[in-house]
Coordinates of C-alpha atoms in Angstrom, one line a residue:
M1101 CA 21.8 23.2 -34.2
T1102 CA 23.2 26.1 -32.3
T1103 CA 23.4 26.0 -28.6
R1104 CA 20.7 28.6 -28.3
M1105 CA 18.3 26.7 -30.6
Q1106 CA 19.0 23.5 -28.6
K1107 CA 18.1 25.3 -25.4
V1108 CA 14.9 26.6 -27.0
W1109 CA 14.0 23.2 -28.3
K1110 CA 14.8 21.5 -24.9
G1111 CA 12.6 24.1 -23.1
F1112 CA 9.8 23.6 -25.6
W1113 CA 9.9 19.8 -25.4
Q1114 CA 10.0 20.0 -21.6
F1115 CA 6.9 22.2 -21.6
I1116 CA 5.0 19.8 -23.9
A1117 CA 6.1 16.8 -21.8
Y1118 CA 5.1 18.6 -18.6
S1119 CA 1.8 19.4 -20.1
L1120 CA 1.1 15.9 -21.2
V1121 CA 2.1 14.3 -17.9
G1122 CA 0.2 17.0 -16.0
L1123 CA -2.9 16.3 -18.1
A1124 CA -2.6 12.5 -17.3
T1125 CA -2.0 13.4 -13.6
A1126 CA -5.0 15.7 -13.6
F1127 CA -7.1 12.9 -15.1
V1128 CA -6.0 10.5 -12.4
A1129 CA -6.4 13.0 -9.5
Y1130 CA -9.5 14.8 -10.5
G1131 CA -11.1 11.6 -12.0
T1132 CA -10.6 9.9 -8.6
R1133 CA -11.9 13.0 -6.8
L1134 CA -15.0 13.3 -8.9
A1135 CA -15.8 9.6 -8.8
I1136 CA -15.6 9.6 -5.0
L1137 CA -17.5 12.8 -4.7
N1138 CA -20.4 11.8 -6.9
V1139 CA -20.6 8.2 -5.8
Y1140 CA -20.6 9.0 -2.1
A1141 CA -22.9 12.0 -2.6
Q1142 CA -25.4 9.6 -4.1
I1143 CA -24.9 6.9 -1.4
Y1144 CA -25.4 9.5 1.4
G1145 CA -28.0 11.6 -0.3
L1146 CA -25.9 14.8 -0.3
D1147 CA -26.9 17.6 -2.6
L1148 CA -23.6 19.1 -3.6
E1149 CA -25.3 22.2 -4.9
S1150 CA -27.3 22.9 -1.8
T1151 CA -26.7 26.1 0.3
D1152 CA -28.5 24.5 3.3
L1153 CA -26.1 24.7 6.3
A1154 CA -26.6 21.0 7.3
M1155 CA -26.0 19.8 3.7
V1156 CA -23.0 22.1 3.3
G1157 CA -21.3 20.5 6.3
G1158 CA -21.7 17.0 5.0
S1159 CA -20.6 18.0 1.5
S1160 CA -17.5 19.8 2.9
V1161 CA -16.4 16.6 4.7
L1162 CA -17.0 14.6 1.5
R1163 CA -15.1 17.2 -0.6
T1164 CA -12.2 17.1 1.8
I1165 CA -12.0 13.3 1.7
A1166 CA -12.4 13.1 -2.1
Q1167 CA -9.8 15.9 -2.7
T1168 CA -7.3 14.2 -0.4
I1169 CA -7.6 10.7 -2.0
G1170 CA -7.5 12.2 -5.5
W1171 CA -4.4 14.2 -4.5
I1172 CA -2.6 11.1 -3.2
A1173 CA -3.5 9.1 -6.4
G1174 CA -2.1 12.0 -8.5
L1175 CA 1.0 12.2 -6.4
I1176 CA 1.8 8.5 -6.6
F1177 CA 1.0 8.4 -10.3
S1178 CA 3.1 11.5 -11.3
F1179 CA 6.4 11.0 -9.6
M1180 CA 8.1 8.7 -12.0
P1181 CA 6.9 10.3 -15.3
Y1182 CA 8.0 13.8 -14.0
K1183 CA 11.4 12.4 -12.9
F1184 CA 12.3 10.4 -16.0
I1185 CA 10.2 11.9 -18.9
V1186 CA 9.8 15.6 -18.1
F1187 CA 12.9 16.5 -16.1
R1188 CA 15.1 13.6 -17.5
N1189 CA 16.6 13.0 -14.1
K1190 CA 18.8 9.8 -14.3
E1191 CA 19.7 9.5 -10.6
W1192 CA 18.9 6.0 -9.4
G1193 CA 19.2 4.1 -6.2
W1194 CA 17.3 4.1 -2.9
K1195 CA 19.0 7.2 -1.5
P1196 CA 18.4 9.6 -4.4
L1197 CA 14.9 8.2 -5.1
G1198 CA 13.9 8.6 -1.4
R1199 CA 15.3 12.1 -1.2
Q1200 CA 13.6 13.1 -4.5
F1201 CA 10.3 11.6 -3.5
L1202 CA 10.4 13.2 -0.1
T1203 CA 11.2 16.6 -1.7
F1204 CA 8.5 16.0 -4.3
F1205 CA 5.9 15.1 -1.6
I1206 CA 6.8 18.2 0.6
S1207 CA 6.7 20.5 -2.4
R1208 CA 3.3 19.2 -3.4
I1209 CA 1.9 19.9 0.1
L1210 CA 1.7 23.5 -0.9
S1211 CA -0.4 22.7 -3.9
Y1212 CA -2.5 20.2 -1.9
F1213 CA -3.6 23.0 0.6
L1214 CA -4.3 25.4 -2.3
E1215 CA -6.4 22.7 -4.0
L1216 CA -8.1 21.8 -0.7
L1217 CA -9.0 25.4 -0.1
L1218 CA -10.4 25.7 -3.7
A1219 CA -12.1 22.2 -3.6
V1220 CA -14.0 22.9 -0.4
G1221 CA -14.3 26.7 -0.1
L1222 CA -14.8 27.8 -3.7
P1223 CA -17.9 25.6 -4.4
I1224 CA -19.5 26.7 -1.2
G1225 CA -18.7 30.4 -1.9
L1226 CA -20.0 30.1 -5.5
Q1227 CA -23.2 28.5 -4.4
A1228 CA -23.7 31.1 -1.7
A1229 CA -23.3 33.8 -4.3
G1230 CA -26.0 32.2 -6.4
Y1231 CA -23.9 30.2 -8.9
K1232 CA -26.1 28.1 -11.2
T1233 CA -24.9 25.1 -13.1
F1234 CA -24.7 25.5 -16.8
M1235 CA -24.0 23.2 -19.7
L1236 CA -20.7 23.6 -21.4
F1237 CA -20.9 22.8 -25.2
G1238 CA -24.7 23.0 -25.4
A1239 CA -27.6 21.1 -23.9
N1240 CA -25.9 17.7 -24.1
G1241 CA -22.5 19.0 -23.0
I1242 CA -20.6 18.9 -19.7
P1243 CA -22.5 20.2 -16.6
M1244 CA -20.3 23.0 -15.1
T1245 CA -21.2 22.6 -11.5
A1246 CA -19.4 24.6 -8.9
D1247 CA -17.1 21.6 -8.3
N1248 CA -16.3 21.2 -12.0
Q1249 CA -15.6 24.9 -12.3
T1250 CA -13.3 24.6 -9.3
I1251 CA -11.3 21.8 -11.0
V1252 CA -10.7 24.0 -14.1
I1253 CA -9.3 26.8 -11.9
S1254 CA -7.3 24.4 -9.8
V1255 CA -5.6 22.8 -12.8
F1256 CA -4.2 26.1 -14.0
L1257 CA -3.1 27.5 -10.6
V1258 CA -1.5 24.2 -9.4
T1259 CA 0.4 23.7 -12.7
A1260 CA 1.8 27.3 -12.5
I1261 CA 3.1 26.5 -9.0
N1262 CA 4.3 23.0 -9.5
F1263 CA 6.5 23.3 -12.6
P1264 CA 9.1 25.7 -11.3
I1265 CA 9.2 23.9 -7.9
G1266 CA 9.8 20.6 -9.7
K1267 CA 12.4 22.0 -12.1
L1268 CA 14.4 24.1 -9.6
L1269 CA 14.0 22.2 -6.4
V1270 CA 13.0 18.5 -6.8
F1271 CA 14.6 17.3 -10.0
K1272 CA 17.4 19.9 -10.4
K1273 CA 20.4 18.7 -12.3
K1274 CA 23.6 18.1 -10.2
K1275 CA 26.5 20.2 -11.3
Q1276 CA 29.3 18.2 -12.8
K1277 CA 32.6 18.3 -10.9
S1278 CA 35.4 19.8 -12.9

């Protein structure tokens, strides 16, 4: 293969690997978030679709807690697959791992606050604007609540932000000394 074809193939493979690891990470993070959100909304009797001010306050706190725990679960889950599978970074040892994890954590803080803004603010804004839950894929499909809609939006925005940060900042290849 030519050098150009090798670069194209490497970029394509990296995109596929990033997408698959990102999908698994989203499943962990958002699955955790939705499980916490729905279980505790049931326990505490919160109506997540209510526009009542008292209910919105309780659901905002629950959304913040659920988002934070889900984000931490996704962060812990995703570090090693991104390091070794997606970006094929072979550095090993406590110092490089610690530095990379710290950089990874700091870089993900940006996406955490974006997701938090979306997870708490967007559902409330959608409901205030009259958003109505609809069924995706027919009557027996997936209920697209404001929270579920927010997850779809978050996945795309956060992925678009995290890939270049991971590639260019966290897991960048060290230049070989000549």
